[in-house]
Each structure stands twice: as C-alpha cells, then as structure tokens.
C-alpha cells in the first residue's frame, strides 16, 4: 500500500510539474480598455476564437464573429453577450473555403462597420473531413482565405491605425515545407492532411513576416500567435466517435483550455509596446525564434505572389480559383467583383 501511495504521489507531482511548466498558459497582462474599438474574430463561435471574442467583449469592444455556421455563430453571440454584458457582439457569415464568401463578408462588413481595429484570423482546420475539393482545402481555409480577407479589409485597418492583424499560428510550422509547384494540389488521406496542416502553418508565419514588411510605416502591425497545445475541436472534430471518447479525458489532462489558448493571441492583439516586433512569431506571450524556413524572406515573397494568384488577385489566378455555379461551398448571393482587386502592395 505504501508503495502504491508513493507511486501515486510521484505521478501527481510529475503531472503538477509538467502542467505548470509546459501546459498552463502565460496570461495576457494588458489592462487596455477597448471601448469604441471594433474587432473581427474568424471562427469566433467555438474554442479559442470564442474565448478571444469573449475577452474582447468584456473589455468593451464591438466584436464581429465571422463564422461559417449561422446556428453556431448566433448561439455564440448569445453566450458572449450574456457573459460579458456587452450587446455589441454580432454574427456575420464567413466561409473561408469560398473566395466568393470572403468577398461577400468584406462587402457586408465595409458597408456596415465604420471601424476596424483588430483583425484576428483564428479560424482553421486540420482535416478535410468528408469534403472532396479540387484544391488544397486546408491551405485555402488556413491561409488563402485569410490572405484575401486581409487584403480586402486593409484600407479600413489603415484608416483606423494604430491597428493590428493577428494570425493564428502553430509550432507545427517547424515541420512545414512549401512546394510552390504543388501548393494548391488536392489532398487525400490523413498523412497528406498532417503535412498540409504543417505547410499551412508555415505559410501563416511567412505571410505574417511579409505582411509586416508591406505595412511598414502604415501604423498597422501584425503578429503570428501560437496558442500552445489546446483542447479544442480542431483535432478531434473528425476522429471516430470511439476514438473521441478515448482521447477526450487524455486531452483534458495534458492540453490547455481554450481560454488558456487565447492568451497569446490576446497578448498580440492588446499588449502595448510590441509594435517593434511586427511580423514576429509569439508563443506563451513572448517573441520566439523560428527556424530558417520560417524566416526566409525570399520564400515569404514567393508565397505572397503565389497567394495572390490563389486568391484571385491576378488575372492568372482568377480562372484557377473561381467557383462553379451551384458549388456546395459557394454562397447563393451574387458578389460584385471589387474594382480594387489590385496587388496588395498598392494598398
């Protein structure tokens, strides 16, 4: 019995050490009030995004939840309004897998919202689920859609400078490798999905780096934020039910809560005095160095140009990214082409 108690005590002590050194999130310490500010949080209906939106609402911001599911988005609006006491929380439809939906969201937002102070790219996927697309769905949702959305909303961000863009990154970027000849190739199978996810996270870090270069002197700064290991829907959403039951208790023990995962994105969005680190990668509310592949300026520039094509911002890219009528992911409403579809650097 004594041996069992000793073993249990050692296990508990080990867990406490691991939790406080590797799992527990460093909190965002910014005291800033956001009254009169407007924030857009993509994927704000669940997980890290919902906790991020809640914190912004509690600080007085007007928060737009940009989500694909109307039902889940409106339910999150109700929850956040109730918990924060802030009724300036609204839902707007956005499906990042559809370029037409991104245009539709931007048009609706710019016509109804006079301000934009914070753009937080939280939404993302790690698996294609049952979807069968003719393009790289993970790259589209995690990088190309946010790239296009940033382009369309940049004039409003500049008009309200100082303002910020926060891109949800991941330590998975360290395993990423961008093959520019096959960037948008459809993916199939869990092994390709794991690779595509890591590649999309590398794209996030390189995009943030190049965006900072493009925005130098405008008053708009940007940051790549790693939330840490988080118990969210991202990786359990598409696993079989039996495996979900098996993994859920383990995830509860060894992963951060969504509120904990929101701390570094919040730090990047709110902390004063970090403007000099625009374009950098943050983890645990601190700047963290990235591998050579994630600070390659030539690769960042090449990705930028490839992303312009994939997002339909060039004549060459328009045909490759257009949606067929009746596509299940294309919105029913017709979207007028923005006449300002010029290159990012001309903004």
XYZ file of C-alpha atoms in Angstrom:
347
model
C 0.000 0.000 0.000
C 2.808 2.389 0.902
C 4.397 1.703 -2.465
C 1.153 2.455 -4.276
C 0.717 5.719 -2.375
C 4.310 6.694 -3.118
C 3.855 5.906 -6.802
C 0.607 7.867 -6.941
C 2.273 10.800 -5.220
C 5.171 10.766 -7.671
C 2.782 10.642 -10.625
C 0.769 13.536 -9.232
C 3.899 15.549 -8.529
C 5.207 14.894 -12.033
C 1.921 15.983 -13.525
C 1.924 19.215 -11.483
C 5.471 19.989 -12.652
C 4.581 19.285 -16.281
C 1.355 21.269 -16.047
C 2.882 24.423 -14.592
C 5.984 24.301 -16.799
C 4.568 23.200 -20.141
C 0.756 23.242 -20.181
C -0.511 26.171 -18.100
C -0.785 29.261 -20.256
C 1.018 32.518 -19.527
C -1.795 35.079 -19.109
C -2.195 38.204 -21.183
C -1.432 41.049 -18.766
C -2.599 44.011 -20.830
C -5.051 46.255 -18.909
C -6.251 48.064 -22.047
C -9.905 49.035 -22.427
C -11.436 48.588 -25.884
C -14.465 50.862 -25.655
C -15.087 52.350 -29.090
C -12.925 49.744 -30.879
C -14.116 47.095 -33.339
C -12.674 43.607 -33.717
C -13.291 40.803 -36.197
C -12.639 37.266 -34.941
C -12.901 34.498 -37.519
C -14.162 31.205 -36.145
C -15.360 33.019 -33.040
C -18.173 30.578 -32.345
C -16.117 27.955 -30.511
C -12.844 27.146 -28.767
C -10.004 29.671 -28.754
C -11.905 32.045 -31.014
C -14.901 32.179 -28.703
C -12.704 32.811 -25.662
C -10.826 35.521 -27.562
C -14.077 37.184 -28.589
C -15.396 36.962 -25.027
C -12.326 38.711 -23.620
C -12.545 41.475 -26.224
C -16.249 41.948 -25.471
C -15.551 42.093 -21.740
C -13.123 44.919 -22.445
C -15.859 46.875 -24.233
C -15.087 46.198 -27.896
C -17.647 45.795 -30.627
C -16.957 42.212 -31.762
C -17.897 40.625 -35.077
C -17.947 36.829 -35.037
C -17.124 35.774 -38.597
C -18.270 32.156 -38.810
C -19.428 29.591 -41.352
C -22.336 28.225 -39.287
C -25.209 30.661 -38.735
C -26.682 28.497 -35.979
C -23.427 28.142 -34.042
C -22.445 31.759 -34.660
C -25.706 33.165 -33.324
C -25.556 30.819 -30.325
C -22.044 32.112 -29.549
C -23.261 35.714 -29.854
C -25.950 34.963 -27.261
C -23.435 33.329 -24.890
C -20.874 36.127 -25.189
C -23.435 38.890 -24.767
C -24.803 37.189 -21.673
C -21.424 36.542 -20.044
C -19.802 39.867 -20.960
C -22.823 42.140 -20.523
C -21.859 43.682 -23.868
C -24.570 43.716 -26.539
C -22.140 44.979 -29.196
C -21.415 41.420 -30.354
C -22.760 40.357 -33.747
C -22.551 37.452 -36.183
C -21.622 37.718 -39.860
C -21.399 34.804 -42.278
C -17.935 33.825 -43.498
C -16.750 30.586 -45.115
C -13.007 30.838 -45.671
C -13.031 27.904 -48.087
C -15.034 30.047 -50.525
C -13.377 33.086 -52.069
C -16.830 34.366 -53.011
C -17.874 34.151 -49.348
C -14.788 36.126 -48.312
C -15.702 38.856 -50.797
C -19.313 38.801 -49.615
C -18.267 39.146 -45.973
C -15.868 42.010 -46.732
C -18.523 43.864 -48.742
C -21.094 43.479 -45.972
C -18.620 44.463 -43.255
C -17.270 47.535 -45.044
C -20.774 48.776 -45.808
C -21.989 48.425 -42.223
C -18.986 48.921 -39.932
C -17.129 52.255 -39.916
C -14.200 50.960 -37.834
C -11.800 48.029 -37.751
C -9.096 47.999 -35.107
C -8.354 44.302 -34.689
C -8.476 41.527 -37.281
C -7.896 38.143 -35.646
C -7.508 35.194 -38.005
C -8.477 32.407 -35.635
C -10.464 30.020 -37.861
C -8.688 26.973 -39.191
C -8.965 23.282 -39.980
C -6.608 20.319 -39.659
C -8.606 17.830 -41.713
C -10.762 17.889 -44.821
C -13.348 15.608 -43.251
C -15.613 14.225 -45.965
C -15.124 17.192 -48.294
C -13.789 16.435 -51.769
C -12.434 19.592 -53.361
C -10.377 20.305 -56.450
C -7.977 22.450 -54.405
C -5.978 22.195 -51.170
C -8.798 22.796 -48.695
C -6.539 23.088 -45.636
C -4.341 25.722 -47.293
C -7.448 27.545 -48.567
C -9.057 27.830 -45.108
C -5.885 28.353 -43.076
C -4.002 30.700 -45.382
C -5.502 31.739 -48.727
C -8.871 32.808 -47.280
C -7.253 34.889 -44.506
C -4.798 36.340 -47.041
C -7.670 37.549 -49.212
C -9.687 38.807 -46.233
C -6.708 40.833 -45.015
C -6.334 42.361 -48.471
C -9.976 43.399 -48.606
C -10.055 44.875 -45.089
C -6.664 46.590 -45.087
C -7.983 50.018 -46.140
C -10.257 50.062 -43.085
C -7.427 48.908 -40.810
C -5.189 51.671 -42.164
C -7.905 54.261 -41.710
C -8.103 53.337 -38.024
C -4.394 52.955 -37.312
C -2.861 52.055 -34.996
C -4.493 48.709 -35.648
C -3.414 45.079 -35.637
C -3.696 41.790 -37.500
C -3.195 38.575 -35.540
C -2.676 35.298 -37.406
C -3.180 32.029 -35.521
C -0.004 30.026 -35.996
C 1.280 26.758 -34.571
C 4.502 25.010 -33.617
C 3.598 22.669 -36.490
C 5.162 25.247 -38.823
C 8.520 23.715 -37.898
C 7.548 20.572 -39.821
C 6.231 22.513 -42.817
C 7.700 22.643 -46.301
C 6.205 24.662 -49.129
C 6.340 23.081 -52.571
C 5.416 26.024 -54.770
C 4.786 23.752 -57.745
C 2.069 21.863 -55.855
C 0.700 24.384 -53.352
C -2.944 24.015 -54.307
C -2.953 20.314 -55.127
C -5.926 18.441 -53.561
C -5.048 16.298 -50.553
C -6.246 12.829 -49.654
C -5.661 10.732 -46.557
C -4.562 11.554 -43.048
C -0.839 11.593 -43.857
C -1.305 14.237 -46.532
C -3.585 16.158 -44.160
C -0.906 16.242 -41.460
C 1.610 17.534 -43.983
C -0.834 20.063 -45.426
C -1.622 21.385 -41.943
C 2.059 21.889 -41.113
C 2.599 23.540 -44.505
C -0.342 25.906 -43.918
C 1.086 26.905 -40.541
C 4.444 27.665 -42.156
C 2.513 29.754 -44.671
C 0.917 31.651 -41.761
C 4.311 32.556 -40.291
C 5.798 33.584 -43.655
C 2.671 35.574 -44.554
C 2.887 37.498 -41.286
C 6.546 38.237 -41.924
C 5.954 39.591 -45.426
C 2.805 41.464 -44.372
C 4.835 43.345 -41.761
C 7.260 44.390 -44.484
C 4.419 45.558 -46.733
C 2.792 47.521 -43.892
C 5.893 49.237 -42.512
C 5.091 52.859 -41.709
C 1.298 52.485 -42.021
C 0.517 52.092 -38.312
C -0.861 48.581 -38.921
C 1.164 45.837 -37.251
C 0.804 42.066 -37.431
C 1.794 39.053 -35.374
C 1.781 35.254 -35.658
C 0.458 33.770 -32.405
C 0.932 30.150 -31.286
C -1.780 29.258 -28.727
C 0.081 26.244 -27.393
C -1.321 22.711 -27.006
C -5.067 23.316 -26.663
C -8.019 21.019 -26.031
C -10.212 22.275 -28.862
C -12.322 20.896 -31.691
C -9.544 21.377 -34.219
C -8.017 17.917 -33.988
C -10.894 15.886 -32.509
C -13.596 17.147 -34.870
C -13.172 14.408 -37.475
C -11.984 11.435 -35.409
C -14.296 8.422 -34.981
C -16.676 8.534 -32.012
C -14.928 5.676 -30.187
C -11.540 7.371 -30.527
C -13.022 10.693 -29.425
C -14.211 9.048 -26.196
C -10.754 7.597 -25.648
C -8.836 10.796 -26.339
C -11.095 13.339 -24.599
C -10.036 12.502 -20.989
C -6.372 12.476 -22.022
C -6.785 15.819 -23.789
C -8.373 17.283 -20.661
C -5.312 16.255 -18.638
C -2.475 17.324 -20.903
C -3.830 20.191 -23.020
C -4.713 23.796 -22.272
C -8.265 25.007 -22.089
C -9.470 27.241 -24.944
C -9.295 30.182 -22.523
C -5.635 29.375 -21.925
C -5.048 29.046 -25.646
C -6.493 32.518 -26.200
C -3.859 34.248 -24.062
C -1.089 34.630 -26.644
C -3.433 35.815 -29.428
C -4.867 38.310 -26.930
C -1.361 39.428 -25.968
C -0.573 40.069 -29.639
C -3.838 41.953 -30.101
C -3.693 44.077 -26.951
C -0.244 44.407 -25.420
C 1.244 47.871 -25.769
C 4.879 48.276 -26.754
C 5.226 45.247 -29.050
C 4.926 47.202 -32.297
C 8.676 46.780 -32.882
C 8.054 43.034 -33.137
C 5.594 43.302 -36.018
C 5.914 40.239 -38.240
C 7.321 38.055 -35.481
C 6.123 34.759 -34.015
C 4.818 34.723 -30.430
C 4.357 31.805 -28.031
C 3.467 31.998 -24.328
C 3.075 35.771 -24.715
C 6.715 36.193 -25.748
C 8.601 36.513 -29.020
C 10.056 33.167 -30.039
C 12.665 32.445 -32.665
C 11.606 30.366 -35.654
C 13.623 28.008 -37.865
C 15.370 29.206 -41.009
C 12.492 28.047 -43.215
C 10.112 30.397 -41.368
C 12.305 33.490 -41.711
C 13.259 33.063 -45.350
C 12.384 36.403 -46.949
C 12.642 35.033 -50.479
C 10.210 32.233 -49.655
C 7.898 34.723 -47.949
C 7.861 36.902 -51.049
C 7.325 33.906 -53.319
C 4.444 32.721 -51.135
C 2.927 36.204 -51.321
C 2.942 36.147 -55.096
C 1.566 32.601 -55.217
C -1.162 33.561 -52.738
C -2.220 36.490 -54.915
C -2.857 34.020 -57.734
C -4.654 31.503 -55.498
C -6.829 34.276 -54.033
C -7.813 35.518 -57.485
C -5.998 38.829 -57.153
C -4.277 38.425 -60.510
C -5.646 37.604 -63.954
C -3.789 34.303 -63.889
C -5.352 33.372 -60.553
C -8.925 34.331 -61.413
C -9.604 31.279 -63.551
C -7.904 28.889 -61.164
C -9.886 29.978 -58.113
C -13.312 30.771 -59.493
C -16.206 28.752 -58.084
C -18.591 26.881 -60.292
C -22.282 27.832 -60.023
C -24.080 25.513 -57.662
C -20.942 24.587 -55.723
C -21.983 23.470 -52.222
C -19.462 25.863 -50.728
C -20.357 28.926 -52.770
C -22.899 31.401 -51.328
C -26.189 31.751 -53.154
C -25.947 35.518 -53.380
C -24.091 37.068 -56.283
C -20.997 39.010 -55.255
C -19.922 42.033 -57.249
C -16.231 41.993 -58.078
C -14.338 44.591 -56.087
C -12.756 47.113 -58.514
C -9.875 47.461 -56.091
C -8.536 43.971 -56.856
C -5.038 45.320 -57.271
C -1.903 43.923 -55.747
C -1.517 44.083 -52.013
C 1.490 46.366 -52.153
C -0.553 49.057 -53.883
C -2.868 49.434 -50.899
